[in-house]
Structures are given as structure tokens and as C-alpha cells.
mmCIF file of C-alpha atoms in Angstrom:
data_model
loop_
_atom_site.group_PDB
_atom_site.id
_atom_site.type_symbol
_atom_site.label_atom_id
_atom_site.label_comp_id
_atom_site.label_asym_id
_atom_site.label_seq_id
_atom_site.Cartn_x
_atom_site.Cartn_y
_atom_site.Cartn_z
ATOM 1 C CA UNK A 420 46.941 94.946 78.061
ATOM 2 C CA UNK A 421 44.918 91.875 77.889
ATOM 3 C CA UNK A 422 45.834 88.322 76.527
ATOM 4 C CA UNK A 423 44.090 86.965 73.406
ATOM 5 C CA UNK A 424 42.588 84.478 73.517
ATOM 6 C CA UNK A 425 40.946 81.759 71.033
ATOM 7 C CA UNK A 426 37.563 82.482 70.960
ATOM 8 C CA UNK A 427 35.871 79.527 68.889
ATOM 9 C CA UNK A 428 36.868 77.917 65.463
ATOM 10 C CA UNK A 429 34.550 77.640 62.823
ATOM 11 C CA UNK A 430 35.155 74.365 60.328
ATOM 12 C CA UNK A 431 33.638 74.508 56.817
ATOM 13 C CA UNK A 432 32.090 70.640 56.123
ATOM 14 C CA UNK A 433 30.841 69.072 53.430
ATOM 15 C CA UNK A 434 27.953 66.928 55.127
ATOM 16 C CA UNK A 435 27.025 68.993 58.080
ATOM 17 C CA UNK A 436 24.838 66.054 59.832
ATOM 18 C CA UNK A 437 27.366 63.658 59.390
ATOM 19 C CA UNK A 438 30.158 66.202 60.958
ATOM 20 C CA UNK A 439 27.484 67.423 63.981
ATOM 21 C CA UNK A 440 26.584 63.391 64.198
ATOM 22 C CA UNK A 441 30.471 62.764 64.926
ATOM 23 C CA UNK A 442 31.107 65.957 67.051
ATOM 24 C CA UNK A 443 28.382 65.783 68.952
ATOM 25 C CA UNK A 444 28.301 62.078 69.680
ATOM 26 C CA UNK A 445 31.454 60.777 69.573
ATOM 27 C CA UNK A 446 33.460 64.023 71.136
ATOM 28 C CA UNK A 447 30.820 64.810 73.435
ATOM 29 C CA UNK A 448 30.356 68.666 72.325
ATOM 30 C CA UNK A 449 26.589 70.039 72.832
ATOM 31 C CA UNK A 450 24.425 71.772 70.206
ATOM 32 C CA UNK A 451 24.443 75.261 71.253
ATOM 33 C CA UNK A 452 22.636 76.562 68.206
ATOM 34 C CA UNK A 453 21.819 75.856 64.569
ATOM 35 C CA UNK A 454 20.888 77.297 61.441
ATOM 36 C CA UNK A 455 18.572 75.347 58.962
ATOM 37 C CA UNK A 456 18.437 77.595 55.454
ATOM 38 C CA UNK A 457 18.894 75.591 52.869
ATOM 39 C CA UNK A 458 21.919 76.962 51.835
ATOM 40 C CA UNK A 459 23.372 78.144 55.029
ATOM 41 C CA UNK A 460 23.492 75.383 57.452
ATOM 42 C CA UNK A 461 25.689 75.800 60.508
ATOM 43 C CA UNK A 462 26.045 74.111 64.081
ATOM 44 C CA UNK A 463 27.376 75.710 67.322
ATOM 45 C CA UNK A 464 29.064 73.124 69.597
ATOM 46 C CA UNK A 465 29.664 74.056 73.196
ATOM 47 C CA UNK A 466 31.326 72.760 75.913
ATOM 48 C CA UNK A 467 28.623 73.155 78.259
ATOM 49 C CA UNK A 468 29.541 76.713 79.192
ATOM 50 C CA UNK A 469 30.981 78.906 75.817
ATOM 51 C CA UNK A 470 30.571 77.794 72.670
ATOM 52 C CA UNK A 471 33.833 75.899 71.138
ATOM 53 C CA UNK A 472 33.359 75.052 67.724
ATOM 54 C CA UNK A 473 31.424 75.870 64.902
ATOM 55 C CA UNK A 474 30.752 73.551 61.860
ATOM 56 C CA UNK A 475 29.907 75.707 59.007
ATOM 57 C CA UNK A 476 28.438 73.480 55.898
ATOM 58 C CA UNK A 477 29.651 74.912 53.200
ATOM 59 C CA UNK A 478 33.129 72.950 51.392
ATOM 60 C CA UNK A 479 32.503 71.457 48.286
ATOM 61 C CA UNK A 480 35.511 68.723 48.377
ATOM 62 C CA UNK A 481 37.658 67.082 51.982
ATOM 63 C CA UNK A 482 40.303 68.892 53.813
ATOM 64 C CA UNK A 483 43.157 68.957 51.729
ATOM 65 C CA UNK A 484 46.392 69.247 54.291
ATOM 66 C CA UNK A 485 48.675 70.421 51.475
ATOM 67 C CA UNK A 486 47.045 73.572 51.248
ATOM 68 C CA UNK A 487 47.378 76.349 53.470
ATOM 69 C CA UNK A 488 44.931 77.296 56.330
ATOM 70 C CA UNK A 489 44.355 75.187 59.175
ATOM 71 C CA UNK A 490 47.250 72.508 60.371
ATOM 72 C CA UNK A 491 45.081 70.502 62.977
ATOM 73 C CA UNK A 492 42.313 70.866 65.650
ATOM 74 C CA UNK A 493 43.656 69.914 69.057
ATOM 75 C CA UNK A 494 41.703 69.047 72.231
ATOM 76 C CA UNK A 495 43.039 69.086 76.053
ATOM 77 C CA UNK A 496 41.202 67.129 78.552
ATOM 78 C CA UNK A 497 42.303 66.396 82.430
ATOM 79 C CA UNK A 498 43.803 62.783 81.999
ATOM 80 C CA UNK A 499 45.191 60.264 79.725
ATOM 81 C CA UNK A 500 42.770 57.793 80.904
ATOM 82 C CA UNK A 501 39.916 60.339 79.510
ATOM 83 C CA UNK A 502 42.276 60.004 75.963
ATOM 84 C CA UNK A 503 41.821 56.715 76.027
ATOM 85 C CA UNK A 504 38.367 56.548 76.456
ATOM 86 C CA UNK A 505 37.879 59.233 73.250
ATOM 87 C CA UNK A 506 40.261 56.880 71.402
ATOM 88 C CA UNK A 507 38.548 53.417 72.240
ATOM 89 C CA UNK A 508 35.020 55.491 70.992
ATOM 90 C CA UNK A 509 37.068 56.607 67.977
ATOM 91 C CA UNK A 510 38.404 53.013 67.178
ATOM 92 C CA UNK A 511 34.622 51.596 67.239
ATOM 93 C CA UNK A 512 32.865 54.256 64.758
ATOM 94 C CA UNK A 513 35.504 53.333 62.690
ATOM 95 C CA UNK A 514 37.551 56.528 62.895
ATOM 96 C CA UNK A 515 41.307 56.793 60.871
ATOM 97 C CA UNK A 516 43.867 57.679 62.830
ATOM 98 C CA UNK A 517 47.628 58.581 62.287
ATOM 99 C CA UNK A 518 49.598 56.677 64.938
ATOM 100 C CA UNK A 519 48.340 53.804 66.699
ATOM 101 C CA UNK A 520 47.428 54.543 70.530
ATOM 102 C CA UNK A 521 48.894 57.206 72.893
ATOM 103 C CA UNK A 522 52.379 58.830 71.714
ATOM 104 C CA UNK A 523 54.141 61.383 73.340
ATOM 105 C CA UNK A 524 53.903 64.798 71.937
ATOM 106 C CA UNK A 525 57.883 64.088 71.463
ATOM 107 C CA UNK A 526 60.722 62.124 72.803
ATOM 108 C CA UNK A 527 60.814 61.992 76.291
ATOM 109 C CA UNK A 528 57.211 63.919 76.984
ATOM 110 C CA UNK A 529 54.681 63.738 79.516
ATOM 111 C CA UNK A 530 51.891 65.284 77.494
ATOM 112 C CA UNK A 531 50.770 63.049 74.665
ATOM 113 C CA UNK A 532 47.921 61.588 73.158
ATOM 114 C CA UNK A 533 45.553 60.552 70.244
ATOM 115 C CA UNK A 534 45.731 61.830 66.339
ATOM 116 C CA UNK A 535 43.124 61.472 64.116
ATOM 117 C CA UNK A 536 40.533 62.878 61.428
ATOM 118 C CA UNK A 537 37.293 64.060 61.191
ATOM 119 C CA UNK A 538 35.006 62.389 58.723
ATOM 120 C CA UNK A 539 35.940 65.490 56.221
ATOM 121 C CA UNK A 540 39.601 64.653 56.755
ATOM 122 C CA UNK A 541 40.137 67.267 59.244
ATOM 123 C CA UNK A 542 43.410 66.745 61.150
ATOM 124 C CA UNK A 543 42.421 66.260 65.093
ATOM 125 C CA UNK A 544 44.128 65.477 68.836
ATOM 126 C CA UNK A 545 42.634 64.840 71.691
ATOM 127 C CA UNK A 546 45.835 65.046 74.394
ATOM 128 C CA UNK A 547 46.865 65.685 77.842
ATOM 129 C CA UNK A 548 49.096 67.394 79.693
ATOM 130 C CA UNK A 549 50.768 63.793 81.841
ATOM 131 C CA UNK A 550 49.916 60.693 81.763
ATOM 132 C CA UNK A 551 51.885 59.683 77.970
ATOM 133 C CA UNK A 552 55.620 59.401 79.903
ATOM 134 C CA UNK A 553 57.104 56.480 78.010
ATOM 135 C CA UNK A 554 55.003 56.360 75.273
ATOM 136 C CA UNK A 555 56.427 55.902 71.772
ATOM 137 C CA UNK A 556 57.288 59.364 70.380
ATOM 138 C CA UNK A 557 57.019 59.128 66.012
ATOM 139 C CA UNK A 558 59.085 61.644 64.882
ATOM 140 C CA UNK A 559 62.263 62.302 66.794
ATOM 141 C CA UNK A 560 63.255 65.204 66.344
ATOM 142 C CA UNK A 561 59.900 66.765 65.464
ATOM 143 C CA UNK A 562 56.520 67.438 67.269
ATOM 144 C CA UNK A 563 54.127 64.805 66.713
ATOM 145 C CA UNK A 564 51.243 67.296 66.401
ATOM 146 C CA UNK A 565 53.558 68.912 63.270
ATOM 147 C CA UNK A 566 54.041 65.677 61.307
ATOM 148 C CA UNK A 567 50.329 63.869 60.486
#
């Protein structure tokens, strides 16, 4: 038997050149593909070697966390100096974010990092695996990733 595995996840947008625009720039994903019908606009984002993402431009109002579907969008990279750097290009375009800086993915972690959202709201972390020991942890007794 083999282990599934996430493949891609698609994202419906509202404005898909403002999503690819932050994507693309700010997260570093590359433009694998696009489709330009009026009507049925889509980007695939890569990661150089298989595609990752795929914004799909088609949601009439913002991501709405109270409803049911997708929690959050989370990212691993190699080092919490590489967090940082996403965050500080976050913090200049202006980005919102949930917790201010690095935080532990709870009390006492090693893995941590950044929590944000997209510009339709979209719940996102960029985190990794070491690097966040003593960093503030803000729930408790909960995951951070759970509680944004």
C-alpha cells in the first residue's frame, strides 16, 4: 500500500492578479501555467519542480473562517532565519498577521513560525521545524496553527 499524499491545493480568489501578484512575489512560488477565459481564470504556482498551489478566480466575497472548508494554508521551509525573511517581506507589503513575530507552534516547541493572511483573508503559516525554542507560545494549551 502506498502513502497519500497532498498533491496540490487549489484556492478560489476573488482578484486573481492581486492573489498571483502576492503568491508569486512575495512567497516566491513560480507561474507554472495559466488560464485567461474571461470567466475562468486560474494560476498554477510551482515550486520549481511540481506544481503546489493553484489559485482558482472564482469567489464572489473573502474567506470567511467561520464556515467550514479549509482551516489554514501552511508552508515548511529549512530554517527559521528563512521565516524571518518571508515575515520581514510580509511586514513591508503591508500584510495582517495574527501574532506578532515567530511563536512556537505551542509551549515549549522547537518548530514555530509566522501566521498570517492572504489578501482574500486566507489563513496562512510559513514555519519550521527548529529554530522557534523559546519563543512565545499564544495559546497554552492549544496549537497555535488551531487558534487564528
Amino acid at each position: 500500500m502506498t502513502t497519500m499524499r497532498t498533491g496540490h491545493v487549489g484556492l478560489n480568489v476573488t482578484d486573481l492578479d492581486r492573489s498571483l501578484a502576492f503568491y508569486r512575489d512575495v512567497l516566491d512560488f513560480v507561474l507554472v501555467g495559466e488560464g485567461k477565459e474571461e470567466g475562468r481564470r486560474y494560476a498554477f504556482l510551482g515550486d520549481g519542480e511540481s506544481l503546489v498551489l493553484t489559485l482558482w478566480e472564482q469567489a464572489g466575497d473573502a474567506y470567511d473562517p467561520a464556515r467550514s472548508g479549509l482551516h489554514h494554508l501552511a508552508f515548511q521551509v529549512e530554517s527559521i532565519e528563512r521565516v524571518t525573511a518571508y515575515e520581514q517581506a510580509l511586514r513591508r507589503r503591508g500584510v495582517d498577521f495574527a501574532h506578532d513575530g515567530v511563536v512556537a507552534h505551542r509551549e515549549g516547541a522547537a518548530s514555530g513560525g509566522i501566521f498570517f493572511h492572504d489578501p482574500d483573508g486566507i489563513r496562512l503559516e510559513i514555519s519550521a521545524p527548529s529554530g522557534a525554542e523559546g519563543a512565545p507560545a499564544p495559546h497554552e494549551s492549544a496549537p497555535t496553527c488551531g487558534f487564528f
